[in-house]
């Protein structure tokens, strides 16, 4: 069953509501590059924060790292990326479009039916030169994964953190791949962000830890609101495993173009540490003092794309509903992911209402990402907040001037409740923390 929304609707919503814009748009755009707008940057940051909280802050066995994008070129020889990080490329002899040979059906050009060249292997790493002289010796690569920054720092982290294995090292950062066929909005781009964990374990316990991380990661998406029926697991066949992987599972999401990879969880074995030890001449092993044994750890790697996760969260949250005879588009985003948590909306732009509304905005700002909107009808403003997934709207009306109370409207149930302004922060914090939107309790609070 295809997803209930097509990609065009998501792309258009993202443009309209300041989530994601085509890159360099005033120059006609740059293929498959996208810019995150004021709402998008908040959403993307919330996705990364949610990942970091779950994967680093809430665990005693994981630490973080932030390594450079450009690394010593020998890193990529050791990791196998120079030789093996390739896709088979074919050219159309008629229209000259290029295709990934393994991603097209048949033997003719999907665009014009023209004859295709023989496949040749195309390396996906971007090359650039470091320093003022462009020569072979100054070639460096933009990293295609953040993982290698972690492997080359394994010894630094183990020595300085004084932690025991199993130990995870987590990193979020930009990666670059010169994809032959990018597309489907932010699903496949040439510049994207990775959220990667390298979890170092004792050999022999690796299969158990692979199962553990597959479940953890699947549950993470579900906990943040993705419907379980739109998620599935797929184990890689032996013929599709990456050059470093002993085993791998993809968490797939039902995107509008069909089931596609959202995250990969691989058992990388000791491939990377062995390679880097061999090529750098530095020993990369772990001494287990309690057992009195030394070994090269195996690595379990949950590797997710920030942008691809943002896309899945957007698609899964999108809905169109009938409200009071009118259609509304709404993002039922998880509260922790919503770009704006609460919007302050005076009933109208009125000289009596504005000062109180501004006061409420100032009161909420330090605690919540707060929006303010007083243009056009209140109905329109609710719709605009619904479209960016704002969980709560606070309305200031003429009665508020007298009784110092405001109305909170819940995005999902559309229920409205009236609460004292002085209790607003406490009530919103509880609701954003997951407390049910229970009107009766709130009325009781007001009456106290
Ligand atoms: N270090 C392992 C690794 O990079 P991968 O399966 O190539 O594994 C992991 O990538 C995740 O990164 C993917 O599941 C996807 O979410 C994201 N990703 C990979 N290539 C991407 C691209 N060109 N554009 C956007 N996201 C991408």
Short mmCIF file of C-alpha atoms and ligand atoms in Angstrom, two decimals:
data_model
loop_
_atom_site.label_atom_id
_atom_site.label_comp_id
_atom_site.label_asym_id
_atom_site.label_seq_id
_atom_site.Cartn_x
_atom_site.Cartn_y
_atom_site.Cartn_z
CA UNK A 1 0.00 0.00 0.00
CA UNK A 2 1.57 3.35 -0.99
CA UNK A 3 1.84 6.16 1.60
CA UNK A 4 -1.27 8.31 1.85
CA UNK A 5 0.38 11.51 0.66
CA UNK A 6 2.31 12.17 -2.50
CA UNK A 7 5.73 13.80 -2.43
CA UNK A 8 4.57 16.91 -4.35
CA UNK A 9 2.25 17.83 -1.49
CA UNK A 10 5.07 17.55 1.03
CA UNK A 11 7.47 19.56 -1.17
CA UNK A 12 4.86 22.27 -1.65
CA UNK A 13 3.98 22.41 2.06
CA UNK A 14 7.68 22.66 2.91
CA UNK A 15 8.13 25.58 0.53
CA UNK A 16 4.93 27.35 1.57
CA UNK A 17 5.51 27.11 5.29
CA UNK A 18 9.24 27.83 5.42
CA UNK A 19 10.42 24.30 6.12
CA UNK A 20 12.60 23.50 3.10
CA UNK A 21 13.49 25.58 0.02
CA UNK A 22 15.35 24.62 -3.18
CA UNK A 23 18.99 25.66 -2.81
CA UNK A 24 20.16 28.78 -4.70
CA UNK A 25 16.61 29.23 -5.94
CA UNK A 26 17.09 32.76 -7.27
CA UNK A 27 19.70 31.28 -9.66
CA UNK A 28 17.38 28.53 -10.80
CA UNK A 29 18.28 26.07 -8.02
CA UNK A 30 21.01 23.45 -7.80
CA UNK A 31 19.98 19.87 -8.48
CA UNK A 32 19.16 17.88 -5.36
CA UNK A 33 20.41 20.54 -2.95
CA UNK A 34 17.98 21.94 -0.39
CA UNK A 35 17.98 24.68 2.26
CA UNK A 36 16.20 24.38 5.58
CA UNK A 37 14.07 27.47 6.28
CA UNK A 38 13.08 28.97 9.66
CA UNK A 39 10.70 26.10 10.47
CA UNK A 40 12.85 23.41 8.88
CA UNK A 41 15.94 24.29 10.85
CA UNK A 42 13.97 23.87 14.09
CA UNK A 43 12.51 20.53 12.97
CA UNK A 44 15.88 19.21 11.83
CA UNK A 45 17.55 20.34 15.05
CA UNK A 46 14.79 18.64 17.07
CA UNK A 47 15.37 15.36 15.21
CA UNK A 48 19.10 15.54 15.94
CA UNK A 49 18.48 16.50 19.58
CA UNK A 50 16.05 13.58 20.00
CA UNK A 51 18.66 11.19 18.56
CA UNK A 52 21.48 12.60 20.71
CA UNK A 53 19.32 12.46 23.85
CA UNK A 54 18.40 8.81 23.28
CA UNK A 55 21.76 7.64 21.99
CA UNK A 56 24.19 9.65 24.15
CA UNK A 57 22.69 11.52 27.10
CA UNK A 58 20.39 8.77 28.32
CA UNK A 59 23.11 6.10 28.23
CA UNK A 60 26.20 5.47 30.33
CA UNK A 61 27.80 3.36 27.59
CA UNK A 62 27.91 5.95 24.78
CA UNK A 63 29.97 9.14 24.38
CA UNK A 64 29.87 11.78 21.66
CA UNK A 65 32.39 13.05 19.13
CA UNK A 66 32.61 15.74 16.45
CA UNK A 67 35.35 15.08 13.90
CA UNK A 68 36.50 16.98 10.82
CA UNK A 69 34.90 16.50 7.41
CA UNK A 70 38.27 16.39 5.64
CA UNK A 71 40.60 13.67 6.87
CA UNK A 72 43.98 12.27 5.91
CA UNK A 73 43.52 10.73 2.42
CA UNK A 74 44.96 7.43 3.63
CA UNK A 75 41.90 7.02 5.85
CA UNK A 76 39.85 6.37 2.71
CA UNK A 77 42.37 3.95 1.26
CA UNK A 78 42.37 2.00 4.55
CA UNK A 79 38.60 2.04 4.90
CA UNK A 80 38.17 0.65 1.39
CA UNK A 81 36.24 3.66 0.13
CA UNK A 82 38.76 4.52 -2.61
CA UNK A 83 38.49 1.04 -4.09
CA UNK A 84 34.99 -0.03 -3.20
CA UNK A 85 32.72 2.95 -2.59
CA UNK A 86 31.48 2.83 -6.16
CA UNK A 87 28.27 2.45 -8.12
CA UNK A 88 28.00 1.07 -11.66
CA UNK A 89 27.35 3.97 -14.03
CA UNK A 90 25.88 3.83 -17.55
CA UNK A 91 25.46 6.70 -20.04
CA UNK A 92 22.69 7.04 -22.59
CA UNK A 93 24.27 7.36 -26.05
CA UNK A 94 21.30 9.46 -27.27
CA UNK A 95 20.23 11.87 -24.49
CA UNK A 96 23.48 11.56 -22.48
CA UNK A 97 21.66 11.11 -19.16
CA UNK A 98 23.52 8.99 -16.64
CA UNK A 99 22.01 6.15 -14.64
CA UNK A 100 22.98 3.73 -11.92
CA UNK A 101 23.06 0.45 -13.80
CA UNK A 102 21.69 -1.47 -10.81
CA UNK A 103 18.78 0.94 -10.32
CA UNK A 104 17.19 0.72 -13.76
CA UNK A 105 15.13 -2.02 -15.32
CA UNK A 106 15.92 -3.28 -18.80
CA UNK A 107 18.81 -2.40 -21.05
CA UNK A 108 17.64 0.88 -22.57
CA UNK A 109 17.63 4.46 -21.25
CA UNK A 110 14.55 4.98 -19.02
CA UNK A 111 14.22 8.57 -20.34
CA UNK A 112 14.42 8.17 -24.13
CA UNK A 113 14.84 4.45 -24.75
CA UNK A 114 18.32 5.08 -26.20
CA UNK A 115 21.21 2.63 -26.17
CA UNK A 116 23.32 2.56 -22.98
CA UNK A 117 27.09 2.30 -22.61
CA UNK A 118 28.71 -0.62 -20.79
CA UNK A 119 28.66 -0.04 -17.00
CA UNK A 120 31.79 1.45 -15.48
CA UNK A 121 32.48 1.86 -11.77
CA UNK A 122 32.06 5.42 -10.50
CA UNK A 123 33.48 6.47 -7.12
CA UNK A 124 30.98 8.42 -5.06
CA UNK A 125 33.47 10.46 -3.03
CA UNK A 126 33.85 14.16 -3.74
CA UNK A 127 37.47 15.20 -4.26
CA UNK A 128 38.96 18.59 -3.55
CA UNK A 129 42.42 20.06 -3.01
CA UNK A 130 43.83 21.21 0.25
CA UNK A 131 46.01 24.32 0.17
CA UNK A 132 46.82 26.67 -2.68
CA UNK A 133 48.34 24.12 -5.10
CA UNK A 134 46.07 21.82 -7.03
CA UNK A 135 48.10 18.67 -7.46
CA UNK A 136 47.72 14.96 -6.83
CA UNK A 137 49.48 15.18 -3.46
CA UNK A 138 47.02 17.75 -2.12
CA UNK A 139 43.89 15.74 -2.92
CA UNK A 140 41.49 15.30 -0.03
CA UNK A 141 37.99 13.86 0.06
CA UNK A 142 34.80 15.11 1.64
CA UNK A 143 33.80 12.30 3.97
CA UNK A 144 31.04 10.00 2.67
CA UNK A 145 30.29 8.80 6.23
CA UNK A 146 31.09 10.13 9.70
CA UNK A 147 32.04 6.64 10.89
CA UNK A 148 35.72 6.87 9.90
CA UNK A 149 36.23 9.91 12.14
CA UNK A 150 35.11 7.66 14.98
CA UNK A 151 37.36 4.70 14.09
CA UNK A 152 40.51 6.81 13.82
CA UNK A 153 39.73 8.29 17.26
CA UNK A 154 38.96 4.95 18.91
CA UNK A 155 42.20 4.94 20.89
CA UNK A 156 41.87 8.61 21.92
CA UNK A 157 38.37 8.03 23.25
CA UNK A 158 39.11 4.75 25.03
CA UNK A 159 42.17 6.24 26.72
CA UNK A 160 40.58 9.52 27.78
CA UNK A 161 37.07 8.34 28.70
CA UNK A 162 38.34 5.44 30.83
CA UNK A 163 35.19 3.51 29.90
CA UNK A 164 34.89 -0.23 29.51
CA UNK A 165 33.52 -2.11 26.55
CA UNK A 166 30.85 -2.33 25.30
CA UNK A 167 31.24 1.33 24.45
CA UNK A 168 29.55 3.42 21.79
CA UNK A 169 30.88 6.55 20.12
CA UNK A 170 28.24 8.73 18.48
CA UNK A 171 28.53 11.47 15.90
CA UNK A 172 26.18 13.73 13.94
CA UNK A 173 27.53 15.61 10.95
CA UNK A 174 27.55 16.32 7.24
CA UNK A 175 28.48 13.67 4.70
CA UNK A 176 28.88 14.00 0.95
CA UNK A 177 28.26 11.50 -1.83
CA UNK A 178 28.37 12.23 -5.52
CA UNK A 179 25.21 10.18 -6.09
CA UNK A 180 24.51 9.30 -9.72
CA UNK A 181 20.76 9.55 -9.29
CA UNK A 182 19.82 11.76 -6.36
CA UNK A 183 16.15 12.58 -5.98
CA UNK A 184 12.84 12.22 -4.23
CA UNK A 185 13.25 15.59 -2.50
CA UNK A 186 15.56 15.22 0.54
CA UNK A 187 15.53 11.41 0.39
CA UNK A 188 18.74 11.12 -1.64
CA UNK A 189 20.99 14.16 -1.95
CA UNK A 190 24.67 14.74 -2.51
CA UNK A 191 25.12 16.62 0.76
CA UNK A 192 23.29 15.27 3.81
CA UNK A 193 23.66 14.72 7.52
CA UNK A 194 24.41 11.44 9.19
CA UNK A 195 23.60 10.34 12.75
CA UNK A 196 25.95 7.43 13.40
CA UNK A 197 26.84 5.27 16.34
CA UNK A 198 29.81 2.91 16.33
CA UNK A 199 29.22 0.48 19.20
CA UNK A 200 32.37 -1.46 20.09
CA UNK A 201 31.79 -4.93 21.55
CA UNK A 202 33.65 -8.10 22.38
CA UNK A 203 33.79 -10.51 19.39
CA UNK A 204 31.27 -13.27 19.93
CA UNK A 205 28.73 -10.88 21.48
CA UNK A 206 28.26 -9.00 18.19
CA UNK A 207 25.17 -10.88 17.00
CA UNK A 208 23.38 -10.24 20.28
CA UNK A 209 24.22 -6.53 20.08
CA UNK A 210 23.11 -6.33 16.45
CA UNK A 211 19.68 -7.64 17.47
CA UNK A 212 19.62 -5.22 20.38
CA UNK A 213 20.35 -2.16 18.21
CA UNK A 214 17.93 -3.16 15.49
CA UNK A 215 15.15 -3.21 18.07
CA UNK A 216 16.29 0.02 19.79
CA UNK A 217 16.39 1.92 16.53
CA UNK A 218 13.05 0.59 15.27
CA UNK A 219 11.43 1.60 18.57
CA UNK A 220 12.99 5.09 18.39
CA UNK A 221 11.05 5.95 15.22
CA UNK A 222 7.84 4.46 16.64
CA UNK A 223 8.25 6.35 19.93
CA UNK A 224 8.54 9.59 17.98
CA UNK A 225 5.23 8.98 16.27
CA UNK A 226 5.93 6.99 13.11
CA UNK A 227 3.19 4.42 12.66
CA UNK A 228 4.49 0.90 13.05
CA UNK A 229 2.63 -0.24 9.94
CA UNK A 230 4.78 2.18 7.93
CA UNK A 231 8.03 0.67 9.23
CA UNK A 232 9.58 -2.69 8.45
CA UNK A 233 12.88 -4.50 8.75
CA UNK A 234 14.81 -6.03 5.89
CA UNK A 235 17.96 -8.09 6.20
CA UNK A 236 20.54 -7.56 3.45
CA UNK A 237 21.25 -10.47 1.15
CA UNK A 238 24.89 -11.61 1.04
CA UNK A 239 25.26 -10.03 -2.42
CA UNK A 240 24.22 -6.54 -1.31
CA UNK A 241 26.30 -6.19 1.86
CA UNK A 242 28.69 -3.23 1.89
CA UNK A 243 32.39 -4.14 1.61
CA UNK A 244 32.87 -3.80 5.39
CA UNK A 245 29.70 -5.55 6.59
CA UNK A 246 29.23 -9.07 7.95
CA UNK A 247 25.48 -8.58 8.36
CA UNK A 248 23.07 -5.67 7.97
CA UNK A 249 19.43 -4.78 8.52
CA UNK A 250 17.63 -1.84 6.98
CA UNK A 251 14.77 -0.15 8.76
CA UNK A 252 12.54 0.73 5.84
CA UNK A 253 9.77 3.31 5.71
CA UNK A 254 6.82 3.38 3.36
CA UNK A 255 7.75 6.57 1.48
CA UNK A 256 5.44 7.81 -1.32
CA UNK A 257 7.71 6.07 -3.87
CA UNK A 258 7.43 2.78 -1.95
CA UNK A 259 9.34 0.96 0.80
CA UNK A 260 12.84 2.46 1.02
CA UNK A 261 15.76 2.50 3.45
CA UNK A 262 15.47 4.86 6.38
CA UNK A 263 18.39 3.57 8.45
CA UNK A 264 20.93 0.78 8.23
CA UNK A 265 22.21 -1.22 11.21
CA UNK A 266 25.36 -3.12 10.26
CA UNK A 267 27.73 -5.53 11.91
CA UNK A 268 31.08 -4.16 10.67
CA UNK A 269 33.06 -6.80 12.55
CA UNK A 270 36.68 -5.75 13.13
CA UNK A 271 37.14 -4.61 9.52
CA UNK A 272 37.76 -0.92 10.21
CA UNK A 273 39.99 -1.16 13.28
CA UNK A 274 42.13 -3.86 11.64
CA UNK A 275 42.47 -1.81 8.45
CA UNK A 276 43.40 1.41 10.27
CA UNK A 277 45.86 -0.42 12.52
CA UNK A 278 47.49 -1.98 9.45
CA UNK A 279 47.67 1.25 7.43
CA UNK A 280 48.60 3.67 10.23
CA UNK A 281 50.97 1.39 12.11
CA UNK A 282 49.15 2.20 15.37
CA UNK A 283 47.75 -0.63 17.44
CA UNK A 284 43.96 -0.36 17.76
CA UNK A 285 42.85 -2.93 20.29
CA UNK A 286 41.21 -3.10 23.70
CA UNK A 287 42.67 -4.53 26.89
CA UNK A 288 40.08 -6.01 29.19
CA UNK A 289 41.82 -5.68 32.57
CA UNK A 290 39.28 -7.81 34.44
CA UNK A 291 39.57 -10.77 32.07
CA UNK A 292 43.25 -10.11 31.41
CA UNK A 293 42.76 -10.36 27.65
CA UNK A 294 43.39 -8.13 24.67
CA UNK A 295 41.26 -8.12 21.53
CA UNK A 296 40.18 -6.05 18.53
CA UNK A 297 36.54 -5.14 19.16
CA UNK A 298 33.74 -5.78 16.69
CA UNK A 299 31.51 -2.87 15.77
CA UNK A 300 27.73 -2.60 15.50
CA UNK A 301 26.75 0.50 13.57
CA UNK A 302 23.27 2.05 13.54
CA UNK A 303 23.59 4.68 10.78
CA UNK A 304 20.71 7.05 10.07
CA UNK A 305 20.21 10.04 7.80
CA UNK A 306 18.95 13.22 9.45
CA UNK A 307 17.30 14.48 6.28
CA UNK A 308 15.71 11.15 5.46
CA UNK A 309 14.35 10.95 9.02
CA UNK A 310 12.96 14.49 8.69
CA UNK A 311 11.22 13.41 5.49
CA UNK A 312 9.72 10.29 7.10
CA UNK A 313 8.52 12.29 10.13
CA UNK A 314 6.91 14.87 7.83
CA UNK A 315 5.18 12.30 5.64
CA UNK A 316 3.92 10.27 8.55
CA UNK A 317 2.63 13.35 10.37
CA UNK A 318 0.84 14.84 7.36
CA UNK A 319 -2.92 14.66 7.27
CA UNK A 320 -5.83 16.44 5.63
CA UNK A 321 -8.97 16.72 7.72
CA UNK A 322 -12.39 18.33 7.52
CA UNK A 323 -12.86 20.91 10.31
CA UNK A 324 -16.14 22.86 10.53
CA UNK A 325 -16.80 22.28 6.85
CA UNK A 326 -13.30 23.40 5.86
CA UNK A 327 -10.32 21.31 4.85
CA UNK A 328 -7.21 21.65 7.01
CA UNK A 329 -3.73 20.28 6.34
CA UNK A 330 -2.08 19.36 9.60
CA UNK A 331 1.22 17.92 10.75
CA UNK A 332 0.57 15.66 13.74
CA UNK A 333 4.25 15.87 14.64
CA UNK A 334 5.44 14.49 17.96
CA UNK A 335 5.58 17.38 20.45
CA UNK A 336 9.34 17.08 20.82
CA UNK A 337 9.84 17.44 17.05
CA UNK A 338 7.39 20.28 16.34
CA UNK A 339 9.34 23.38 15.19
CA UNK A 340 7.16 25.73 17.26
CA UNK A 341 5.71 24.47 20.54
CA UNK A 342 3.15 27.19 21.18
CA UNK A 343 1.77 30.11 19.20
CA UNK A 344 0.35 33.23 20.82
CA UNK A 345 -2.61 34.55 18.84
CA UNK A 346 -4.52 37.65 19.91
CA UNK A 347 -8.12 37.34 18.71
CA UNK A 348 -7.50 40.33 16.46
CA UNK A 349 -4.83 43.00 15.95
CA UNK A 350 -6.34 45.38 18.45
CA UNK A 351 -4.66 48.09 20.51
CA UNK A 352 -6.20 46.71 23.71
CA UNK A 353 -5.29 43.06 23.05
CA UNK A 354 -1.78 43.53 21.62
CA UNK A 355 0.00 44.59 24.86
CA UNK A 356 -1.33 41.57 26.79
CA UNK A 357 -0.58 39.21 23.90
CA UNK A 358 2.99 40.54 23.68
CA UNK A 359 3.33 40.11 27.43
CA UNK A 360 2.23 36.47 27.19
CA UNK A 361 4.68 35.95 24.31
CA UNK A 362 7.51 37.39 26.42
CA UNK A 363 6.50 35.19 29.35
CA UNK A 364 6.60 31.99 27.25
CA UNK A 365 9.67 32.69 25.07
CA UNK A 366 12.37 31.71 27.57
CA UNK A 367 10.74 28.32 28.14
CA UNK A 368 9.29 27.31 24.77
CA UNK A 369 9.92 27.99 21.11
CA UNK A 370 7.01 30.40 20.79
CA UNK A 371 5.36 31.91 17.72
CA UNK A 372 3.34 35.11 17.49
CA UNK A 373 0.82 35.86 14.78
CA UNK A 374 -1.81 38.58 14.65
CA UNK A 375 -2.44 38.89 10.92
CA UNK A 376 -5.68 37.76 9.24
CA UNK A 377 -8.57 35.87 10.85
CA UNK A 378 -8.05 33.61 13.84
CA UNK A 379 -9.26 30.64 11.74
CA UNK A 380 -6.54 31.25 9.14
CA UNK A 381 -3.93 31.59 11.84
CA UNK A 382 -4.97 28.26 13.40
CA UNK A 383 -4.61 26.66 9.93
CA UNK A 384 -1.14 28.12 9.51
CA UNK A 385 -0.04 26.72 12.87
CA UNK A 386 -1.65 23.34 12.06
CA UNK A 387 0.38 23.17 8.84
CA UNK A 388 3.68 23.46 10.71
CA UNK A 389 2.51 21.14 13.48
CA UNK A 390 2.35 23.60 16.41
CA UNK A 391 0.90 21.51 19.25
CA UNK A 392 -0.76 24.39 21.13
CA UNK A 393 -2.20 27.79 20.29
CA UNK A 394 -2.87 30.32 23.04
CA UNK A 395 -5.62 32.81 22.22
CA UNK A 396 -5.99 36.15 23.96
CA UNK A 397 -9.49 37.64 23.78
CA UNK A 398 -11.28 40.60 25.32
CA UNK A 399 -12.29 38.56 28.35
CA UNK A 400 -8.59 37.89 28.98
CA UNK A 401 -8.15 41.60 29.76
CA UNK A 402 -10.61 41.21 32.63
CA UNK A 403 -10.04 37.71 34.00
CA UNK A 404 -6.33 37.25 33.08
CA UNK A 405 -7.11 33.92 31.51
CA UNK A 406 -6.41 32.63 28.00
CA UNK A 407 -7.60 29.77 25.82
CA UNK A 408 -5.31 26.89 24.87
CA UNK A 409 -6.25 24.99 21.72
CA UNK A 410 -4.95 21.49 21.17
CA UNK A 411 -3.79 20.82 17.58
CA UNK A 412 -4.93 17.21 17.45
CA UNK A 413 -8.24 17.07 19.35
CA UNK A 414 -9.08 20.73 18.65
CA UNK A 415 -10.31 20.87 22.26
CA UNK A 416 -10.07 24.28 23.89
CA UNK A 417 -9.60 25.07 27.56
CA UNK A 418 -9.25 28.26 29.53
CA UNK A 419 -6.42 28.71 32.00
CA UNK A 420 -4.92 31.51 34.13
CA UNK A 421 -2.00 33.29 32.43
CA UNK A 422 0.14 32.84 35.54
CA UNK A 423 -0.20 29.05 35.23
CA UNK A 424 0.33 28.90 31.50
CA UNK A 425 4.00 27.87 31.56
CA UNK A 426 3.42 25.08 34.04
CA UNK A 427 0.41 23.74 32.14
CA UNK A 428 2.12 23.91 28.74
CA UNK A 429 5.25 22.22 30.11
CA UNK A 430 3.12 19.34 31.41
CA UNK A 431 1.23 19.00 28.12
CA UNK A 432 4.43 19.15 26.07
CA UNK A 433 5.83 16.52 28.39
CA UNK A 434 3.02 14.20 27.36
CA UNK A 435 0.28 14.86 29.91
CA UNK A 436 -3.17 14.27 28.39
CA UNK A 437 -5.09 17.29 27.19
CA UNK A 438 -7.72 16.86 29.86
CA UNK A 439 -10.13 19.77 29.90
CA UNK A 440 -11.72 18.92 33.24
CA UNK A 441 -8.40 19.05 35.16
CA UNK A 442 -7.59 22.38 33.62
CA UNK A 443 -10.93 23.87 34.49
CA UNK A 444 -10.35 22.66 38.04
CA UNK A 445 -6.97 24.43 38.06
CA UNK A 446 -8.67 27.62 36.97
CA UNK A 447 -11.32 27.42 39.66
CA UNK A 448 -8.85 27.02 42.52
N1 LIG B 1 28.33 4.38 7.73
C1 LIG B 1 27.36 3.54 7.13
C2 LIG B 1 26.54 4.23 6.14
O1 LIG B 1 26.79 5.35 5.79
P1 LIG B 1 24.52 3.92 4.51
O2 LIG B 1 23.46 2.85 4.48
O3 LIG B 1 25.26 4.22 3.27
O4 LIG B 1 25.49 3.49 5.70
C3 LIG B 1 23.15 5.30 6.25
O5 LIG B 1 23.84 5.25 5.04
C4 LIG B 1 21.95 6.22 6.15
O6 LIG B 1 22.37 7.51 5.70
C5 LIG B 1 20.89 5.77 5.16
O7 LIG B 1 20.02 4.83 5.73
C6 LIG B 1 20.20 7.08 4.86
O8 LIG B 1 19.27 7.42 5.90
C7 LIG B 1 21.34 8.09 4.92
N2 LIG B 1 21.86 8.37 3.56
C8 LIG B 1 22.77 7.66 2.88
N3 LIG B 1 23.01 8.22 1.67
C9 LIG B 1 22.21 9.30 1.61
C10 LIG B 1 21.98 10.31 0.62
N4 LIG B 1 22.65 10.32 -0.54
N5 LIG B 1 21.07 11.28 0.88
C11 LIG B 1 20.41 11.31 2.06
N6 LIG B 1 20.59 10.39 3.02
C12 LIG B 1 21.47 9.40 2.82
#
